[in-house]
mmCIF file of C-alpha atoms and ligand atoms in Angstrom:
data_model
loop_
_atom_site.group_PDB
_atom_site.id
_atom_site.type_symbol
_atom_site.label_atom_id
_atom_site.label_comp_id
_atom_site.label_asym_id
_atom_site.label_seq_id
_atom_site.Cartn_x
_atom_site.Cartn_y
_atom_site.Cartn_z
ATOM 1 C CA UNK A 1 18.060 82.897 5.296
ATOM 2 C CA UNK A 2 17.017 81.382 1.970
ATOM 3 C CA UNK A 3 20.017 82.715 0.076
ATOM 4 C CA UNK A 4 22.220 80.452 2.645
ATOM 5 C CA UNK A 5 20.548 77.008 1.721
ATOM 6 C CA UNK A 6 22.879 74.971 -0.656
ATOM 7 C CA UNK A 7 20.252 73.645 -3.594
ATOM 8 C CA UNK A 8 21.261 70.265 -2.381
ATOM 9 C CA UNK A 9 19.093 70.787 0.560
ATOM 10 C CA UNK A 10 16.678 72.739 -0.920
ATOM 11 C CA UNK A 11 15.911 69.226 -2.851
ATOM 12 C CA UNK A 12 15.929 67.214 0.300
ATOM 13 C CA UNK A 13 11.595 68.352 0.636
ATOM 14 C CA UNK A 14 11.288 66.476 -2.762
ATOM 15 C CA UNK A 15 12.956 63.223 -1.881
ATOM 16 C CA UNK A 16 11.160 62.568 0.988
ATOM 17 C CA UNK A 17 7.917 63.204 -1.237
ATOM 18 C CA UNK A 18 9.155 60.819 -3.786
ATOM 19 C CA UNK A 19 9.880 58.577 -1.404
ATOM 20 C CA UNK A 20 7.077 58.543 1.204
ATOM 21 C CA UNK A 21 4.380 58.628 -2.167
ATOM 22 C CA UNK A 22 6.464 55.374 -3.643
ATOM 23 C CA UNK A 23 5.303 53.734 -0.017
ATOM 24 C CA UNK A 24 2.042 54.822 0.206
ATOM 25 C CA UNK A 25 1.389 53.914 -3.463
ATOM 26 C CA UNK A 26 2.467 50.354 -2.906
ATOM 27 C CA UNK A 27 0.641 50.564 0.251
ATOM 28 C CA UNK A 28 -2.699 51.535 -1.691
ATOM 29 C CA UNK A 29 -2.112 49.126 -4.422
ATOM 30 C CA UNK A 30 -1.759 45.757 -1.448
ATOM 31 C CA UNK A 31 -4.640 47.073 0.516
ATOM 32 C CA UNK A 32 -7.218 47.251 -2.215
ATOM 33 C CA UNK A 33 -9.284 44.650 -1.632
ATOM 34 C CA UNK A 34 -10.025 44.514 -5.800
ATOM 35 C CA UNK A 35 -6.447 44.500 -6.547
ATOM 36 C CA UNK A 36 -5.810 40.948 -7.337
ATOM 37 C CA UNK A 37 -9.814 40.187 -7.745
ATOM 38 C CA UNK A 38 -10.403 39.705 -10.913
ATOM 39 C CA UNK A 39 -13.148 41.463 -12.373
ATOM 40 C CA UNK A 40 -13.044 43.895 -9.237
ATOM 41 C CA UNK A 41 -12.853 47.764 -11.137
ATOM 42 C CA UNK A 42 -9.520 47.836 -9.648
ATOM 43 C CA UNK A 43 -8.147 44.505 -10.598
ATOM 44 C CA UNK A 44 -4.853 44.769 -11.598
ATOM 45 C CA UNK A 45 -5.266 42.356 -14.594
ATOM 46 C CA UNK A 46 -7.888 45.038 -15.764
ATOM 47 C CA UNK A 47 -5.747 48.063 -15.324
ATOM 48 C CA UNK A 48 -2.885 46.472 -17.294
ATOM 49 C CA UNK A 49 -4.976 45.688 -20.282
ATOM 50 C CA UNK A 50 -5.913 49.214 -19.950
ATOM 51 C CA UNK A 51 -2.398 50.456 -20.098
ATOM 52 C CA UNK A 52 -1.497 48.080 -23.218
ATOM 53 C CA UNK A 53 -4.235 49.002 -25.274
ATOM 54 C CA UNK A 54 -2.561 51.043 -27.739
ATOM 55 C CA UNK A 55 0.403 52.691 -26.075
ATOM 56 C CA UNK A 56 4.249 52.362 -26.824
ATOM 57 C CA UNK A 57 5.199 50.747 -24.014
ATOM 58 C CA UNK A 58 2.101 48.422 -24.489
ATOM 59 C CA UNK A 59 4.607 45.373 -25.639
ATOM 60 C CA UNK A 60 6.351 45.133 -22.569
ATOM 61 C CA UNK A 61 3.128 44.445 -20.334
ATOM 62 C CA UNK A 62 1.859 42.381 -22.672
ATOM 63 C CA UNK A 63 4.726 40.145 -22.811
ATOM 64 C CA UNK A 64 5.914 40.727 -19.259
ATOM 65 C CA UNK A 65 2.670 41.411 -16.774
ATOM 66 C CA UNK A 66 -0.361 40.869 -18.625
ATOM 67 C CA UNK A 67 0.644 36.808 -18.003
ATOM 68 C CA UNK A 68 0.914 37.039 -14.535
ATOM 69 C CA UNK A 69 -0.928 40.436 -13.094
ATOM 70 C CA UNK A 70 -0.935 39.213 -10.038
ATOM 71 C CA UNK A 71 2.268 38.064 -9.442
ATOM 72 C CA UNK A 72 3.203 41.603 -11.351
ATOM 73 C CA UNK A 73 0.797 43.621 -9.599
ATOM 74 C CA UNK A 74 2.522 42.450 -6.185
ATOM 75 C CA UNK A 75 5.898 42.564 -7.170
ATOM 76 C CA UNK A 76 5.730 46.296 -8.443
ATOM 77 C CA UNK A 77 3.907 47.625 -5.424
ATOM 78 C CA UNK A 78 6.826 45.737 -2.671
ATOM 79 C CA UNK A 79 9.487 47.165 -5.397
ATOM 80 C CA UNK A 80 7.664 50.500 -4.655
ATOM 81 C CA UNK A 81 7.315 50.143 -1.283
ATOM 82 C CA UNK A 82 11.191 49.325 -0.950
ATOM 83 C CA UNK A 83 12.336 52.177 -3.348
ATOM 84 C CA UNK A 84 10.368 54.423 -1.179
ATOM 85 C CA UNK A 85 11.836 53.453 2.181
ATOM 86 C CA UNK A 86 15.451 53.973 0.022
ATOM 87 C CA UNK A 87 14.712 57.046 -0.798
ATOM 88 C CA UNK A 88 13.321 58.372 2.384
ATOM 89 C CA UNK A 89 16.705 57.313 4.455
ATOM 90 C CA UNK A 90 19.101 57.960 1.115
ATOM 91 C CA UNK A 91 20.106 54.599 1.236
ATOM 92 C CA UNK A 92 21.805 53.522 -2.615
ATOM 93 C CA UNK A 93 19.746 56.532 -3.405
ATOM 94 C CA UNK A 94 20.810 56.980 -7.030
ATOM 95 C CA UNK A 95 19.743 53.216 -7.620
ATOM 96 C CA UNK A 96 16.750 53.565 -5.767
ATOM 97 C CA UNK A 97 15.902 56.639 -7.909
ATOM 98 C CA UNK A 98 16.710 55.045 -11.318
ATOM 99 C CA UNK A 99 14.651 52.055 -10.177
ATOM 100 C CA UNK A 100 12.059 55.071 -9.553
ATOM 101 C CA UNK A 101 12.362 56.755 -12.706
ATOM 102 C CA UNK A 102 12.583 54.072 -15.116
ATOM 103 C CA UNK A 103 9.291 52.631 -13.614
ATOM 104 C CA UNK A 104 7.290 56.213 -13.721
ATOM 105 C CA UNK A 105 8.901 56.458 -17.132
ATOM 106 C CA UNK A 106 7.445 52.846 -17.901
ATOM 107 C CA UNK A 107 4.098 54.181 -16.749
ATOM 108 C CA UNK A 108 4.345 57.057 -19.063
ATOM 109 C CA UNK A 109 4.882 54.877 -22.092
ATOM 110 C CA UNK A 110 1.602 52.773 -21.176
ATOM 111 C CA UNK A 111 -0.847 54.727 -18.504
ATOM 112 C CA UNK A 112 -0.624 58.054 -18.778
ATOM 113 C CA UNK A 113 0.176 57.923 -22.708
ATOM 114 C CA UNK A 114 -3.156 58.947 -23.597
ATOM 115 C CA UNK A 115 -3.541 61.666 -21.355
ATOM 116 C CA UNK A 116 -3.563 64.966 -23.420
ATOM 117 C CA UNK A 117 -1.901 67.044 -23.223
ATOM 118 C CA UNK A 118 0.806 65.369 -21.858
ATOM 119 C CA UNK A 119 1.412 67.567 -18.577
ATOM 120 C CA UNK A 120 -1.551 66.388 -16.855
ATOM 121 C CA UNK A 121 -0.389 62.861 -16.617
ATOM 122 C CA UNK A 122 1.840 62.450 -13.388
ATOM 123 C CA UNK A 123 4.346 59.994 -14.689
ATOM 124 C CA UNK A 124 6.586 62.293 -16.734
ATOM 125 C CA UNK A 125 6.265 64.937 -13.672
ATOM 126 C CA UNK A 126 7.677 61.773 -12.142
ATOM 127 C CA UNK A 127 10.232 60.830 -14.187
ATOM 128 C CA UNK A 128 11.672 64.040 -14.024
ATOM 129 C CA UNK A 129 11.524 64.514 -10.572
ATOM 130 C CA UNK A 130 14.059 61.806 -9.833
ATOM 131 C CA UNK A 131 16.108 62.957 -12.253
ATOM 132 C CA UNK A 132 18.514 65.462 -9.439
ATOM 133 C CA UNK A 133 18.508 62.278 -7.429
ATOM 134 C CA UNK A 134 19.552 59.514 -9.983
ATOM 135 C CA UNK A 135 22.374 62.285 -11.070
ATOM 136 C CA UNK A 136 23.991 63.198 -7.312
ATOM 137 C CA UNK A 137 21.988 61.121 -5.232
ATOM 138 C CA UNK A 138 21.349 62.154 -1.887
ATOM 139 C CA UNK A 139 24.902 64.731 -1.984
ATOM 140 C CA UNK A 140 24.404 67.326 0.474
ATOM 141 C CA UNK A 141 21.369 66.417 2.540
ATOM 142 C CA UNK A 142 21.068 64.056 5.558
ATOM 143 C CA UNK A 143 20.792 60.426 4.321
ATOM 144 C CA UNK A 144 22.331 57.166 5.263
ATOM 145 C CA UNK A 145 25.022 57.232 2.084
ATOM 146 C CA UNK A 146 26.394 60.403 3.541
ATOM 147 C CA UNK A 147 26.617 59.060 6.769
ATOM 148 C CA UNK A 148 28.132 55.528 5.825
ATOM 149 C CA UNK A 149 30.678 57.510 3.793
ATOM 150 C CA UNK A 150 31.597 59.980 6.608
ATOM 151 C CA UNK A 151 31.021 57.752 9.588
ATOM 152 C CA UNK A 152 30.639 60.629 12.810
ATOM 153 C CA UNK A 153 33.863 59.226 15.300
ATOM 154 C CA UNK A 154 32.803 56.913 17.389
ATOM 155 C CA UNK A 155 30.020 55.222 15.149
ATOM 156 C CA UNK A 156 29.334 51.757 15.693
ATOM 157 C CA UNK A 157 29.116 49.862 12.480
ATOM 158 C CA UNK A 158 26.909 46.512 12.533
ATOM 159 C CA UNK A 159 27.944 43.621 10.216
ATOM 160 C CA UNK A 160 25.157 41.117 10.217
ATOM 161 C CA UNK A 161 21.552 41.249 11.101
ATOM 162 C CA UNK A 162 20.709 40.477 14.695
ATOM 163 C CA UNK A 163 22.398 41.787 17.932
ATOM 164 C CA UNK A 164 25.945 42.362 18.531
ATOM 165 C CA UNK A 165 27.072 40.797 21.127
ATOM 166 C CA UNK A 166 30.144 41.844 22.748
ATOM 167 C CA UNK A 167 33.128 40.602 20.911
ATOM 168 C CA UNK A 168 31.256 40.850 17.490
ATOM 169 C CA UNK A 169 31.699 44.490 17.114
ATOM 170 C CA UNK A 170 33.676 45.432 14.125
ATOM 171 C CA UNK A 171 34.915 47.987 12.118
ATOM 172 C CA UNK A 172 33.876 47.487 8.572
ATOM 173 C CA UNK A 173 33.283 48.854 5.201
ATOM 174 C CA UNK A 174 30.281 51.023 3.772
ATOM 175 C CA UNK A 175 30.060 48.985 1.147
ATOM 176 C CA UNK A 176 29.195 45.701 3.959
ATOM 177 C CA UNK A 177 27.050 47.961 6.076
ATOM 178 C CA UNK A 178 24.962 49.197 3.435
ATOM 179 C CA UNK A 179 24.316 45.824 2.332
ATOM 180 C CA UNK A 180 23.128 44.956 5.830
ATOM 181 C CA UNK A 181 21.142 47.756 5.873
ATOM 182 C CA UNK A 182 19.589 47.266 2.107
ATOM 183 C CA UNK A 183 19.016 43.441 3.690
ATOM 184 C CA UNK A 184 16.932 45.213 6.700
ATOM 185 C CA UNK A 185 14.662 47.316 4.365
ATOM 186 C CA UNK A 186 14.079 44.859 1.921
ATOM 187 C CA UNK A 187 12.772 43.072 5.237
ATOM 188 C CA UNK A 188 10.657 45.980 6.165
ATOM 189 C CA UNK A 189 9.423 46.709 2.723
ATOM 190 C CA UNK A 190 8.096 43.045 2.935
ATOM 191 C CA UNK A 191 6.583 43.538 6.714
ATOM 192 C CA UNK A 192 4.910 46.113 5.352
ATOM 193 C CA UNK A 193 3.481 44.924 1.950
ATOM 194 C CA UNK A 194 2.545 42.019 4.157
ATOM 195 C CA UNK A 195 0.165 44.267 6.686
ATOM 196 C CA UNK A 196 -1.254 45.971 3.863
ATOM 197 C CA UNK A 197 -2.518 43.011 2.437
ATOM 198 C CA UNK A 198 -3.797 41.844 5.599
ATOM 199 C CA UNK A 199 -5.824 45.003 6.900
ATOM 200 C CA UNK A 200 -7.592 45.212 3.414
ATOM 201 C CA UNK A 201 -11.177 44.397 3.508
ATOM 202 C CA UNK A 202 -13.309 41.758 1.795
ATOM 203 C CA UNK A 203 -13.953 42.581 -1.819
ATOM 204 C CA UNK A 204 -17.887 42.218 -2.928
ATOM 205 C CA UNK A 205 -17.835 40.739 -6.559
ATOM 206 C CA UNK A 206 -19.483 42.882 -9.012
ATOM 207 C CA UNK A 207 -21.758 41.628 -11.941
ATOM 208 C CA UNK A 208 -21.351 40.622 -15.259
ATOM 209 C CA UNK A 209 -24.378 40.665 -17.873
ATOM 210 C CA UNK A 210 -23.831 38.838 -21.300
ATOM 211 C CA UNK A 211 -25.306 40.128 -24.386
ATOM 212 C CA UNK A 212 -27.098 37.304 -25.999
ATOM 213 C CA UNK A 213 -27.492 36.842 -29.871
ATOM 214 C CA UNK A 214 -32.214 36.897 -29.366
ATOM 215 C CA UNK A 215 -33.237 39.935 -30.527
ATOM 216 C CA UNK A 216 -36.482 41.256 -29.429
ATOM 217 C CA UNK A 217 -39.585 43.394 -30.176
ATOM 218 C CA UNK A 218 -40.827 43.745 -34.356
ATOM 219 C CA UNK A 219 -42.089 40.027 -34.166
ATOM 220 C CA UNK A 220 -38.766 38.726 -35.004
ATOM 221 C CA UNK A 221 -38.050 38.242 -31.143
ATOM 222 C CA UNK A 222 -35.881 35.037 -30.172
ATOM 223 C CA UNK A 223 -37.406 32.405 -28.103
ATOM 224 C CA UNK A 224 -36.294 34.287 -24.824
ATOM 225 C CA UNK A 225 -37.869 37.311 -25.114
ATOM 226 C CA UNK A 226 -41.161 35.547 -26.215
ATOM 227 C CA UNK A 227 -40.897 33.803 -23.233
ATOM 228 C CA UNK A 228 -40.730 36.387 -20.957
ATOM 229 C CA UNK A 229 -43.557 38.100 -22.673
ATOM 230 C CA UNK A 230 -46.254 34.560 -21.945
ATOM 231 C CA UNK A 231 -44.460 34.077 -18.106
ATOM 232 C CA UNK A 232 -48.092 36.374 -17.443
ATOM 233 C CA UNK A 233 -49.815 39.656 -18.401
ATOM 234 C CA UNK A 234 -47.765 41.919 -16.403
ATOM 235 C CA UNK A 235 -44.711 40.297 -18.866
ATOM 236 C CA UNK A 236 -46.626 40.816 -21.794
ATOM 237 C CA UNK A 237 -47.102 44.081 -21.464
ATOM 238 C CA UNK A 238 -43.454 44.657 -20.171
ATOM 239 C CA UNK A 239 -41.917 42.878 -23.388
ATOM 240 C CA UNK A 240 -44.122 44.803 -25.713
ATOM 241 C CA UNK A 241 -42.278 47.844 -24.504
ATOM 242 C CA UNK A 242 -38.939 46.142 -26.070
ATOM 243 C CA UNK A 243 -37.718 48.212 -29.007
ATOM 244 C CA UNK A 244 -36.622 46.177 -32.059
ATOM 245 C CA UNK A 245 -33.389 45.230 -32.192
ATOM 246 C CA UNK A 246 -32.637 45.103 -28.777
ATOM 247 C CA UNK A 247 -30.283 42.195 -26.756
ATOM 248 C CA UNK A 248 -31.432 40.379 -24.272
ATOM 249 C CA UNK A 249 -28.536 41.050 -21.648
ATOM 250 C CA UNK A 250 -30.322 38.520 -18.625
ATOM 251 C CA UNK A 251 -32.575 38.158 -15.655
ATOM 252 C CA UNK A 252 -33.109 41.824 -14.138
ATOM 253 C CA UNK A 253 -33.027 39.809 -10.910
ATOM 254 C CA UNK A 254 -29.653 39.965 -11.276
ATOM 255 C CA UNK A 255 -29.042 43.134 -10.855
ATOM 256 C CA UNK A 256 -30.312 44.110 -7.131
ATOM 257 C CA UNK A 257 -30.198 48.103 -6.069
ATOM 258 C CA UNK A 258 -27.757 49.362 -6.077
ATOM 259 C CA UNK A 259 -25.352 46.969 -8.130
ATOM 260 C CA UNK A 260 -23.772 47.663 -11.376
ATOM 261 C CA UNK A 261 -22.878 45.053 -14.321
ATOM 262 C CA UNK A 262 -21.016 45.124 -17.465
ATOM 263 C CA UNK A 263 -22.083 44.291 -20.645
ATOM 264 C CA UNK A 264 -20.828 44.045 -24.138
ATOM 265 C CA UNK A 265 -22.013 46.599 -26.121
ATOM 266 C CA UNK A 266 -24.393 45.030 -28.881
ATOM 267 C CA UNK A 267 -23.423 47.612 -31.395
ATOM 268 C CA UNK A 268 -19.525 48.082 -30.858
ATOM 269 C CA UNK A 269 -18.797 45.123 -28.785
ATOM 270 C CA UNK A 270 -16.973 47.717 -26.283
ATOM 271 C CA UNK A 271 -17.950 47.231 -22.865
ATOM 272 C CA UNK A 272 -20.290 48.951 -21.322
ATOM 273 C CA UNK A 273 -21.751 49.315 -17.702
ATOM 274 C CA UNK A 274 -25.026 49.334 -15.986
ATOM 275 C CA UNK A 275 -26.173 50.480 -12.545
ATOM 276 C CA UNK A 276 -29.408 50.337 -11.141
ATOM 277 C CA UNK A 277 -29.599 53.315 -8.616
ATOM 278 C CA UNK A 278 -31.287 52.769 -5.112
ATOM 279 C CA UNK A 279 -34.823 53.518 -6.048
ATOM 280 C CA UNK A 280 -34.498 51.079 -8.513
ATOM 281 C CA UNK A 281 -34.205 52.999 -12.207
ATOM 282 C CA UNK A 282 -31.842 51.781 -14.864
ATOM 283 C CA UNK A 283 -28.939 53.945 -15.954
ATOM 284 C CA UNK A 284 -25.997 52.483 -18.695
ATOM 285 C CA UNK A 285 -22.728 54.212 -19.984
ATOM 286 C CA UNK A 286 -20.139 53.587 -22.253
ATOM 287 C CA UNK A 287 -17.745 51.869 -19.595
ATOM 288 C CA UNK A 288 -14.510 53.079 -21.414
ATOM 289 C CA UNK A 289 -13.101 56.061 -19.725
ATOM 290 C CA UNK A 290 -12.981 58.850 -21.848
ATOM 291 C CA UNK A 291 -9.123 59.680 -20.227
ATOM 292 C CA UNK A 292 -7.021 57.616 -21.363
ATOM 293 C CA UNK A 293 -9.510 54.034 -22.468
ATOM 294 C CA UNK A 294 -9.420 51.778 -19.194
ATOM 295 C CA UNK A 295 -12.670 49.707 -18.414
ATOM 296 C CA UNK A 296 -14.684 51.870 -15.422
ATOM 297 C CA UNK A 297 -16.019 49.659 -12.531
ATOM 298 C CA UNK A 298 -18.713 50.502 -9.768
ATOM 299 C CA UNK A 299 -17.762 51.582 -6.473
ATOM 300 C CA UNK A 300 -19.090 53.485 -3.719
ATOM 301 C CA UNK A 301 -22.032 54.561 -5.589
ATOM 302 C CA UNK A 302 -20.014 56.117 -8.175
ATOM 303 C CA UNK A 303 -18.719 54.923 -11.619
ATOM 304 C CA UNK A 304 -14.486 54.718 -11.019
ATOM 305 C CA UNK A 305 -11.898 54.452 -13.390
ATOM 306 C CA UNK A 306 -9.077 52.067 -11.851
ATOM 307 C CA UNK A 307 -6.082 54.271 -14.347
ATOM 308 C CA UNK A 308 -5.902 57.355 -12.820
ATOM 309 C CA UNK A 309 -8.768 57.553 -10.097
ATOM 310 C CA UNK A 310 -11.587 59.484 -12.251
ATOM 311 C CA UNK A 311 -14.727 59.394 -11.135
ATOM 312 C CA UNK A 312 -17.835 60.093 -13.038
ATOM 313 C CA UNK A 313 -21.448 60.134 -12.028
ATOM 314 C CA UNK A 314 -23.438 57.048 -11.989
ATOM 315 C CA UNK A 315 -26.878 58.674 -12.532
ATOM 316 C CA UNK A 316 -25.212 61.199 -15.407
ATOM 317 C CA UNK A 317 -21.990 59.796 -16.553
ATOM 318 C CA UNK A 318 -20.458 63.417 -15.986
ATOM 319 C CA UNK A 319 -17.094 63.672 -14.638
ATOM 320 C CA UNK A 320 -16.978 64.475 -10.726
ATOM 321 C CA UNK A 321 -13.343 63.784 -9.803
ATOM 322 C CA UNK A 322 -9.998 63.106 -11.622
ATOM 323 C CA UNK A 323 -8.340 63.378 -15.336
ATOM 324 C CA UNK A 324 -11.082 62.542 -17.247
ATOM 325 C CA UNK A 325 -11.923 65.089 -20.256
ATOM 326 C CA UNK A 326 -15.127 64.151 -21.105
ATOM 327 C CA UNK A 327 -18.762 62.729 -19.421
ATOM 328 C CA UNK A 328 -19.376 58.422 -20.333
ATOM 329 C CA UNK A 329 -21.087 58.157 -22.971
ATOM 330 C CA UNK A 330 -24.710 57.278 -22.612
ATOM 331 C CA UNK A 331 -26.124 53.781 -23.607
ATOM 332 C CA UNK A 332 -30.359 52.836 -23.660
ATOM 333 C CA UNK A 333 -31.232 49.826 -21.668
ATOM 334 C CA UNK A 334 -34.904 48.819 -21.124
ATOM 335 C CA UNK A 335 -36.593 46.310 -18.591
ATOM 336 C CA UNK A 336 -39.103 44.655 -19.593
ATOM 337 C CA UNK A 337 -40.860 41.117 -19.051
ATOM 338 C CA UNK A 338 -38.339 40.403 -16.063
ATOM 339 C CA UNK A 339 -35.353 40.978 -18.222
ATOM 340 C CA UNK A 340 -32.987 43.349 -18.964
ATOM 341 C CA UNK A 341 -32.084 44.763 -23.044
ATOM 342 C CA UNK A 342 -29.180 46.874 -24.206
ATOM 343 C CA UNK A 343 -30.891 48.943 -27.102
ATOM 344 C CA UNK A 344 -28.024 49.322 -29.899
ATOM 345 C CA UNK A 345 -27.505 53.050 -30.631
HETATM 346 S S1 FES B 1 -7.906 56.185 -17.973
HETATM 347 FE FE1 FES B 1 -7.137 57.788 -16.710
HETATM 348 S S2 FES B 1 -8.764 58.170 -15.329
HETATM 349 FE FE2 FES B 1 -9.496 56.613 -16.612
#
């Protein structure tokens, strides 16, 4: 039975994967409610400076996205949401799939080019995987081009959008009707992209802590952390407990249970993230993923890369899901006095 299926067909499984994933991954990106939030762990702005920093195809972001992520973040996830719905009915599919490949190929040069070795990042796979489909198209397997171009007898061609009303039928060319029917996907793609963005939830801003320039602890603390140390005894005990040299990073009252922050790293000036778990202890990593160098956020409980989906721990820094090679590197924060101190390492 296998023997008897052309290798056209036996493609046909992997178009409809390339093409249903292109519309659920523009789907995901519109329904994130931290897509275009900036400073959400999946803001788009974010990921982009992720993908820049020190990759080949860096230059192109930088002078074509990074500007306008939002406008860029949209406009690549309806472009994937149309080249998916192309795919999946083989409709201009060689277009459709050089529009796919030169995107994953894009994505290769910037997001996945620090993934090592080079086969675990799925953009390549990608890229590749169009590559039958850019050459022949959909040849040989049911799709709209094949149909267009061998019309069954008795097929009623449409011209314009809207009904046809009798008198306005017509015989006309592929070329027309695929245009029509291009005109009425493009319009889907866009009903689509628009419900995503509508069903996604509310997005609940996380923190930022700055590192300020008072040191504490030694008696060469600045004038903040002596504060805190005369607001009462309790604070005097808590800021003699600050080692020397730390930064004062702000009020621990902003940082509830159960929240996370970011923070410049006193030492490197890298960024770096803090979580305060739900019994209330302290835990900061280095919040640059060790994958391929994107900022981590806080989500769910667990520290989340917004690159490739890794997850790590947010009570260990190991690695629980996804791409990443190696745990977040641990940072020292103390509390003390009602404030919060990144100890430099
Ligand atoms: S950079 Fe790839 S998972 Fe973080």
């Amino acid at each position: 039975m296998s023997s008897r299926l052309s290798p056209a067909l036996a493609l046909f499984p992997l178009r409809l994967f390339l093409g249903i994933t292109f519309v659920y991954a523009g789907i995901q990106k519109l329904s994130d409610p931290g897509f275009l939030h900036p400073g959400a762990p999946t803001y788009i702005g974010t990921q982009l400076e992720g993908f820049a920093n020190g990759t080949p195809g860096g230059f192109i972001l930088r002078a074509f996205a990074i500007p306008h992520p939002g406008v860029a973040g949209v406009g690549v996830a309806i472009t994937e949401i149309l080249i998916g719905l192309l795919v999946t009915v083989g409709l201009f599919t060689r277009i459709a799939a050089a529009a796919g490949m030169g995107l994953n190929f894009l994505l290769f040069l910037t997001a996945s080019w620090k993934t090592s070795p080079y086969f675990l990042g799925p953009d390549l796979v990608f890229a590749f995987a169009w590559l039958p489909f850019v050459l022949a198209g959909a040849s040989g397997q049911p799709a709209l081009d094949n149909v267009l171009e061998h019309p069954p007898e008795g097929l009623v061609r449409r011209t314009r959008l809207g009904p046809v009303t009798a008198g306005e039928i017509a015989e006309t060319s592929p070329a027309s009707t695929r245009r029509v029917l291009l005109a009425e996907l493009a319009g889907l793609a866009l009903a689509i992209a628009g419900i995503a963005t509508l069903v996604k939830g509310n997005y609940s801003p996380s923190r930022t802590l700055t590192a300020g320039s008072a040191s504490a602890g030694g008696g060469s603390g600045g004038g903040s952390a002596a504060g805190a140390g005369r607001r009462g005894a309790a604070s005097g005990a808590g800021a003699s407990k600050v080692p020397k040299g730390a930064v004062k990073l702000g009020p621990a009252s902003r940082l509830p249970k159960g929240q996370a922050a970011t923070y410049s790293d006193p030492a490197s000036g890298e960024p770096d993230i803090i979580i305060r778990d739900s019994q209330g202890r302290l835990t900061a990593f280095s919040a640059v993923c060790t994958h391929a160098g994107c900022t981590v956020g806080f989500e769910g409980g667990v520290i989340v890369c917004p690159c490739h989906g890794g997850q790590y721990s947010a009570s260990t820094g190991e690695v629980i899901a996804g791409p990443p090679p190696a745990p977040l590197a641990p940072k020292k924060v103390v509390e003390a006095g009602g404030q919060i101190y990144a100890v430099p390492s």
